[in-house]
Coordinates of C-alpha atoms and ligand atoms in Angstrom, one line a residue:
M1 CA -12.3 -4.6 -14.9
P2 CA -10.8 -2.6 -12.0
R3 CA -12.4 0.9 -11.9
L4 CA -9.1 2.8 -12.2
A5 CA -7.3 0.4 -14.6
G6 CA -4.4 2.1 -16.4
K7 CA -4.7 5.3 -14.4
T8 CA -1.9 7.2 -12.5
A9 CA -2.9 9.2 -9.5
I10 CA -1.3 11.6 -7.0
V11 CA -2.8 11.7 -3.5
T12 CA -1.6 14.4 -1.1
G13 CA -1.8 13.8 2.7
A14 CA -1.6 10.1 1.9
S15 CA 0.4 9.0 5.0
S16 CA -2.7 8.9 7.2
G17 CA -6.5 8.9 7.5
M18 CA -8.6 9.4 4.4
G19 CA -5.6 10.1 2.1
R20 CA -4.1 6.8 2.9
A21 CA -7.5 5.0 2.6
T22 CA -7.9 6.7 -0.8
A23 CA -4.5 5.6 -2.0
E24 CA -5.2 2.0 -0.8
L25 CA -8.5 1.9 -2.6
F26 CA -7.1 3.4 -5.8
A27 CA -4.3 0.8 -5.9
A28 CA -6.9 -2.0 -5.3
E29 CA -8.9 -0.7 -8.2
G30 CA -5.9 -0.9 -10.6
A31 CA -4.3 2.6 -10.4
Q32 CA -0.6 3.4 -10.0
V33 CA -0.5 5.7 -7.0
A34 CA 2.0 8.4 -5.9
L35 CA 1.5 9.0 -2.2
T36 CA 2.8 12.4 -1.0
D37 CA 2.9 13.8 2.5
V38 CA 5.1 15.9 4.8
D39 CA 5.4 12.8 7.1
A40 CA 7.9 10.8 5.1
G41 CA 8.3 8.0 7.6
K42 CA 4.6 7.1 7.7
G43 CA 4.3 7.8 3.9
A44 CA 7.1 5.4 2.9
A45 CA 5.6 2.7 5.2
A46 CA 2.1 3.2 3.7
A47 CA 3.4 2.9 0.2
A48 CA 5.4 -0.2 1.1
E49 CA 2.3 -1.8 2.6
I50 CA 0.2 -1.0 -0.4
G51 CA 2.7 -2.7 -2.7
A52 CA 4.2 -2.4 -6.1
A53 CA 1.5 0.0 -7.5
A54 CA 2.4 2.6 -4.9
R55 CA 5.4 4.9 -4.3
F56 CA 6.0 7.7 -1.9
W57 CA 7.4 11.2 -2.5
P58 CA 8.0 13.7 0.3
V59 CA 6.0 16.9 -0.3
D60 CA 5.1 19.8 1.9
V61 CA 2.0 21.4 0.3
R62 CA 3.0 24.7 1.8
D63 CA 6.2 24.6 -0.3
E64 CA 5.5 25.3 -4.0
G65 CA 9.0 24.1 -5.0
S66 CA 8.6 20.7 -3.4
I67 CA 5.3 20.2 -5.2
E68 CA 6.7 21.2 -8.6
R69 CA 9.8 19.0 -8.2
A70 CA 7.8 15.9 -7.0
Y71 CA 5.1 16.2 -9.6
G72 CA 7.7 16.4 -12.4
E73 CA 9.5 13.3 -10.9
I74 CA 6.2 11.4 -10.5
V75 CA 5.2 12.0 -14.2
A76 CA 8.7 11.0 -15.3
Y77 CA 8.4 7.8 -13.2
F78 CA 4.9 6.7 -14.1
G79 CA 4.8 8.3 -17.6
K80 CA 1.6 10.4 -17.1
L81 CA -0.9 11.8 -14.7
D82 CA -4.7 11.1 -14.8
V83 CA -5.9 11.9 -11.3
L84 CA -5.0 14.4 -8.5
V85 CA -6.5 14.1 -5.0
N86 CA -5.9 17.1 -2.8
C87 CA -6.4 15.6 0.7
A88 CA -3.6 17.1 2.9
G89 CA -5.2 19.2 5.5
V90 CA -5.0 20.4 9.1
I91 CA -7.8 21.6 11.4
G92 CA -6.1 24.6 13.2
V93 CA -7.4 26.4 16.2
D94 CA -10.9 26.1 17.7
K95 CA -11.6 29.8 18.2
P96 CA -14.2 32.4 17.0
T97 CA -13.1 35.1 14.6
H98 CA -12.4 37.8 17.3
E99 CA -9.9 35.5 19.1
V100 CA -7.9 34.2 16.1
T101 CA -4.4 35.6 15.7
E102 CA -3.0 36.5 12.3
A103 CA -0.3 33.7 12.7
E104 CA -2.9 31.1 13.4
W105 CA -5.0 32.1 10.4
D106 CA -1.9 32.1 8.1
Q107 CA -0.7 28.7 9.3
L108 CA -4.0 27.1 8.5
F109 CA -4.5 28.8 5.2
A110 CA -0.9 27.9 4.1
V111 CA -1.9 24.2 4.2
D112 CA -5.6 24.0 3.5
V113 CA -6.0 26.8 0.9
K114 CA -2.6 27.6 -0.5
G115 CA -1.6 23.9 -0.5
V116 CA -4.6 23.1 -2.8
F117 CA -3.7 26.0 -5.0
F118 CA 0.0 25.0 -5.4
S119 CA -0.9 21.3 -5.9
T120 CA -3.5 22.1 -8.6
K121 CA -1.3 24.6 -10.2
H122 CA 1.5 22.1 -10.8
A123 CA -0.7 19.1 -11.7
V124 CA -2.8 20.9 -14.3
P125 CA 0.0 21.2 -17.0
H126 CA 0.5 17.4 -16.7
L127 CA -3.3 16.8 -16.9
I128 CA -3.5 19.0 -20.0
A129 CA -0.6 17.1 -21.6
N130 CA -2.5 13.9 -20.7
G131 CA -5.5 15.1 -22.7
G132 CA -7.6 15.4 -19.5
G133 CA -8.1 14.0 -16.1
S134 CA -9.9 14.3 -12.7
I135 CA -9.1 16.5 -9.7
V136 CA -10.9 15.6 -6.4
N137 CA -10.5 18.1 -3.5
Y138 CA -11.1 17.2 0.2
S139 CA -13.3 20.0 1.5
S140 CA -15.6 19.4 4.5
I141 CA -19.2 19.9 5.6
Y142 CA -17.5 22.9 7.2
G143 CA -16.9 24.2 3.7
L144 CA -20.7 24.2 3.1
V145 CA -22.3 25.3 6.4
G146 CA -21.3 27.1 9.5
N147 CA -21.5 26.1 13.2
D148 CA -20.0 27.1 16.5
E149 CA -16.4 25.7 16.3
F150 CA -13.2 25.9 14.3
T151 CA -13.8 29.2 12.5
P152 CA -10.6 29.5 10.4
Y153 CA -11.1 25.9 9.2
H154 CA -14.7 26.6 8.0
V155 CA -13.4 29.6 6.0
A156 CA -10.5 27.6 4.6
K157 CA -12.7 24.7 3.5
G158 CA -15.1 27.2 2.0
A159 CA -12.3 28.4 -0.2
V160 CA -11.6 24.8 -1.3
T161 CA -15.4 24.5 -2.2
M162 CA -15.0 27.6 -4.5
Q163 CA -11.6 26.6 -5.9
T164 CA -13.4 23.4 -7.0
K165 CA -16.2 25.2 -8.8
Q166 CA -13.9 27.8 -10.4
D167 CA -11.4 25.2 -11.6
A168 CA -14.3 23.0 -13.0
A169 CA -15.5 26.1 -14.9
M170 CA -12.0 26.9 -16.1
Y171 CA -10.6 23.6 -17.1
G172 CA -13.5 21.8 -18.7
K173 CA -12.2 22.8 -22.1
Y174 CA -9.2 20.5 -21.5
D175 CA -11.5 17.7 -20.4
I176 CA -10.3 18.1 -16.8
R177 CA -13.1 17.5 -14.2
V178 CA -12.9 19.0 -10.8
N179 CA -15.1 17.9 -7.9
S180 CA -14.9 18.0 -4.1
V181 CA -16.0 15.7 -1.3
H182 CA -17.4 17.1 2.0
P183 CA -17.2 14.6 4.9
S184 CA -18.8 15.2 8.2
T185 CA -16.8 13.7 11.1
V186 CA -14.7 10.7 10.1
L187 CA -12.7 8.7 12.5
T188 CA -9.1 9.4 11.5
P189 CA -6.0 10.4 13.5
L190 CA -7.1 14.0 13.1
V191 CA -10.4 13.3 14.9
E192 CA -9.2 10.6 17.3
G193 CA -7.1 13.1 19.3
I194 CA -10.1 15.4 19.6
A195 CA -12.4 12.5 20.7
A196 CA -9.9 11.2 23.2
A197 CA -9.8 14.6 24.9
Y198 CA -13.6 14.9 25.0
E199 CA -15.3 14.2 28.4
G200 CA -16.6 10.5 28.2
G201 CA -14.1 9.7 25.3
L202 CA -15.0 8.4 21.9
P203 CA -18.5 7.0 22.7
A204 CA -19.7 10.4 24.1
Y205 CA -18.0 12.3 21.3
E206 CA -19.7 10.1 18.7
R207 CA -23.1 10.7 20.3
M208 CA -22.6 14.4 20.4
M209 CA -21.2 14.8 16.9
T210 CA -23.9 12.7 15.3
A211 CA -26.9 14.1 17.2
N212 CA -27.8 16.2 14.2
Q213 CA -26.8 13.7 11.6
S214 CA -29.3 11.3 9.9
L215 CA -27.0 8.3 10.2
R216 CA -25.9 8.3 13.8
R217 CA -22.3 7.0 13.4
L218 CA -19.0 8.6 12.6
G219 CA -17.7 8.0 9.1
R220 CA -14.9 5.6 8.3
P221 CA -12.1 6.7 5.9
V222 CA -13.3 4.2 3.3
D223 CA -16.8 5.7 3.3
V224 CA -15.3 8.8 1.8
A225 CA -12.6 7.0 -0.3
Y226 CA -15.4 5.3 -2.3
A227 CA -16.9 8.7 -3.2
V228 CA -13.4 9.9 -4.3
L229 CA -13.0 6.7 -6.4
Y230 CA -16.2 7.3 -8.3
L231 CA -15.3 11.0 -9.0
A232 CA -11.8 9.9 -10.1
S233 CA -13.0 7.2 -12.4
D234 CA -14.4 7.4 -15.9
E235 CA -17.8 6.5 -14.4
A236 CA -18.0 10.2 -13.5
S237 CA -16.9 11.4 -17.0
W238 CA -19.8 13.9 -17.2
V239 CA -19.6 15.1 -13.6
T240 CA -17.7 18.2 -12.8
G241 CA -18.1 21.2 -10.4
V242 CA -19.9 19.1 -7.9
N243 CA -19.5 19.6 -4.1
L244 CA -20.5 16.2 -2.9
P245 CA -21.4 15.8 0.8
V246 CA -20.3 12.4 2.2
D247 CA -21.7 13.1 5.6
G248 CA -24.2 10.6 6.9
G249 CA -26.9 13.1 6.1
Y250 CA -25.5 16.0 8.3
T251 CA -26.3 18.6 5.7
A252 CA -29.7 17.1 4.9
R253 CA -31.1 18.3 8.2
Ligands
NAD1 N1 -11.5 13.6 9.7 C1 -12.6 14.3 9.5 O1 -13.6 14.3 10.3 C2 -12.6 15.3 8.3 C3 -13.9 15.8 8.0 C4 -14.0 16.6 6.9 C5 -12.9 16.9 6.1 N2 -11.7 16.4 6.5 C6 -10.5 16.7 5.6 O2 -10.1 15.5 5.0 C7 -8.7 15.6 4.8 C8 -8.0 14.4 5.4 O3 -8.2 14.4 6.8 P1 -7.9 13.2 7.8 O4 -8.9 13.3 8.9 O5 -7.6 12.0 7.0 O6 -6.5 13.8 8.5 P2 -5.2 13.1 9.0 O7 -4.6 14.0 10.0 O8 -5.4 11.7 9.3 O9 -4.3 13.1 7.6 C9 -3.9 14.4 7.1 C10 -2.6 14.1 6.4 O10 -2.1 15.4 5.8 C11 -0.7 15.5 6.1 N3 -0.3 16.9 6.1 C12 -0.5 17.8 7.0 N4 0.1 19.0 6.7 C13 0.7 18.8 5.5 C14 1.6 19.5 4.6 N5 1.9 20.8 4.9 N6 2.0 19.0 3.5 C15 1.7 17.7 3.2 N7 1.0 16.9 3.9 C16 0.5 17.4 5.1 C17 -0.5 14.9 7.4 O11 0.9 14.5 7.6 C18 -1.4 13.7 7.4 O12 -0.8 12.5 6.8 C19 -8.2 16.9 5.3 O13 -8.2 17.9 4.3 C20 -9.3 17.3 6.3 O14 -9.4 18.7 6.5 C21 -11.5 15.6 7.6

C-alpha cells in the first residue's frame, strides 16, 4: 500500500527544490497534495506535472491572510488535512551580526520564522478537527550548529528548531506530531546560484562544502524528501519533537 494512502497534505515552498520534491514523492505515495508558493507560475506548472493528485494555491507565507484563506479553501476542496510541511524559506544575507541591517534581519525572519508560525497557526485547527496529523518543518544544520557564514539564517533556523519542539510538546494531546528535518547543503536552485558564483564552480563548491561531511557529496532534494515522507506517514506515529539531521553526516563530525 502507498505510504500516504488516503492522506491530504499541504506543502509550502512547493514550486521549487525540496518542497517540489516532497510534493512529488507524497503524490507518488498516494497523498492528495496542495502545493503552495509565492511563485504562482512555477507552482501551477509543478502541480500540473505531478497530476490529478496535486493542486496549486498561491500563498505568501509572510501574509497571514493569504495563508488563512488558502488553508480554508484547501480543506474545503480535499475535505480534510492530515499533513503540513513547512518548506518555504530564503537564505538572506551572508554577513556577521555586526554588519546585518535591521531591514535584512526582518526580511529573512518574515519568511523563515514568521512564515512557519503563520502556517502552523492556521493548519492546527484543521488538524485538530481531523483528530490529529503530522507537521514537518524544514530547518537546517544551520539551525543546530554555528559556522562562519549566513548569520541571520542560522538564528532563524534555530527558531524553527525550537518551534518544532515547543509545538510537539503542546499539541501531542491532539495527536498532532511535530518534527523537523535539518539538511546540510542540497543541490536546489537556492544553492545552485551560490555554487555557480563560487570560484571553480559547482565541483569546487561541492569539495569545499563537503570537506567536513562524512559522505562527501551534496544532497539531492529526494534524499530529504524521503525523511519527510517517513515523518509524515503513520510509520512515525510515535515520533514527535525530533530534530532529524539529513546531512550526509555533517553534524556527526
Ligand atoms: N538547499 C539547501 O542546501 C538547504 C539546506 C538546509 C535547509 N534548507 C531549507 O530547505 C527549504 C527549501 O529550500 P530549497 O533549497 O529547496 O529552496 P528553493 O529556493 O529551491 O525553494 C524555496 C521555495 O520557497 C518559496 N518561497 C520563498 N519565499 C516565499 C514566501 N514568502 N512565501 C511562499 N513561498 C516562498 C520560493 O518561491 C521557492 O519555491 C528552505 O526552508 C531552506 O531554508 C535548504
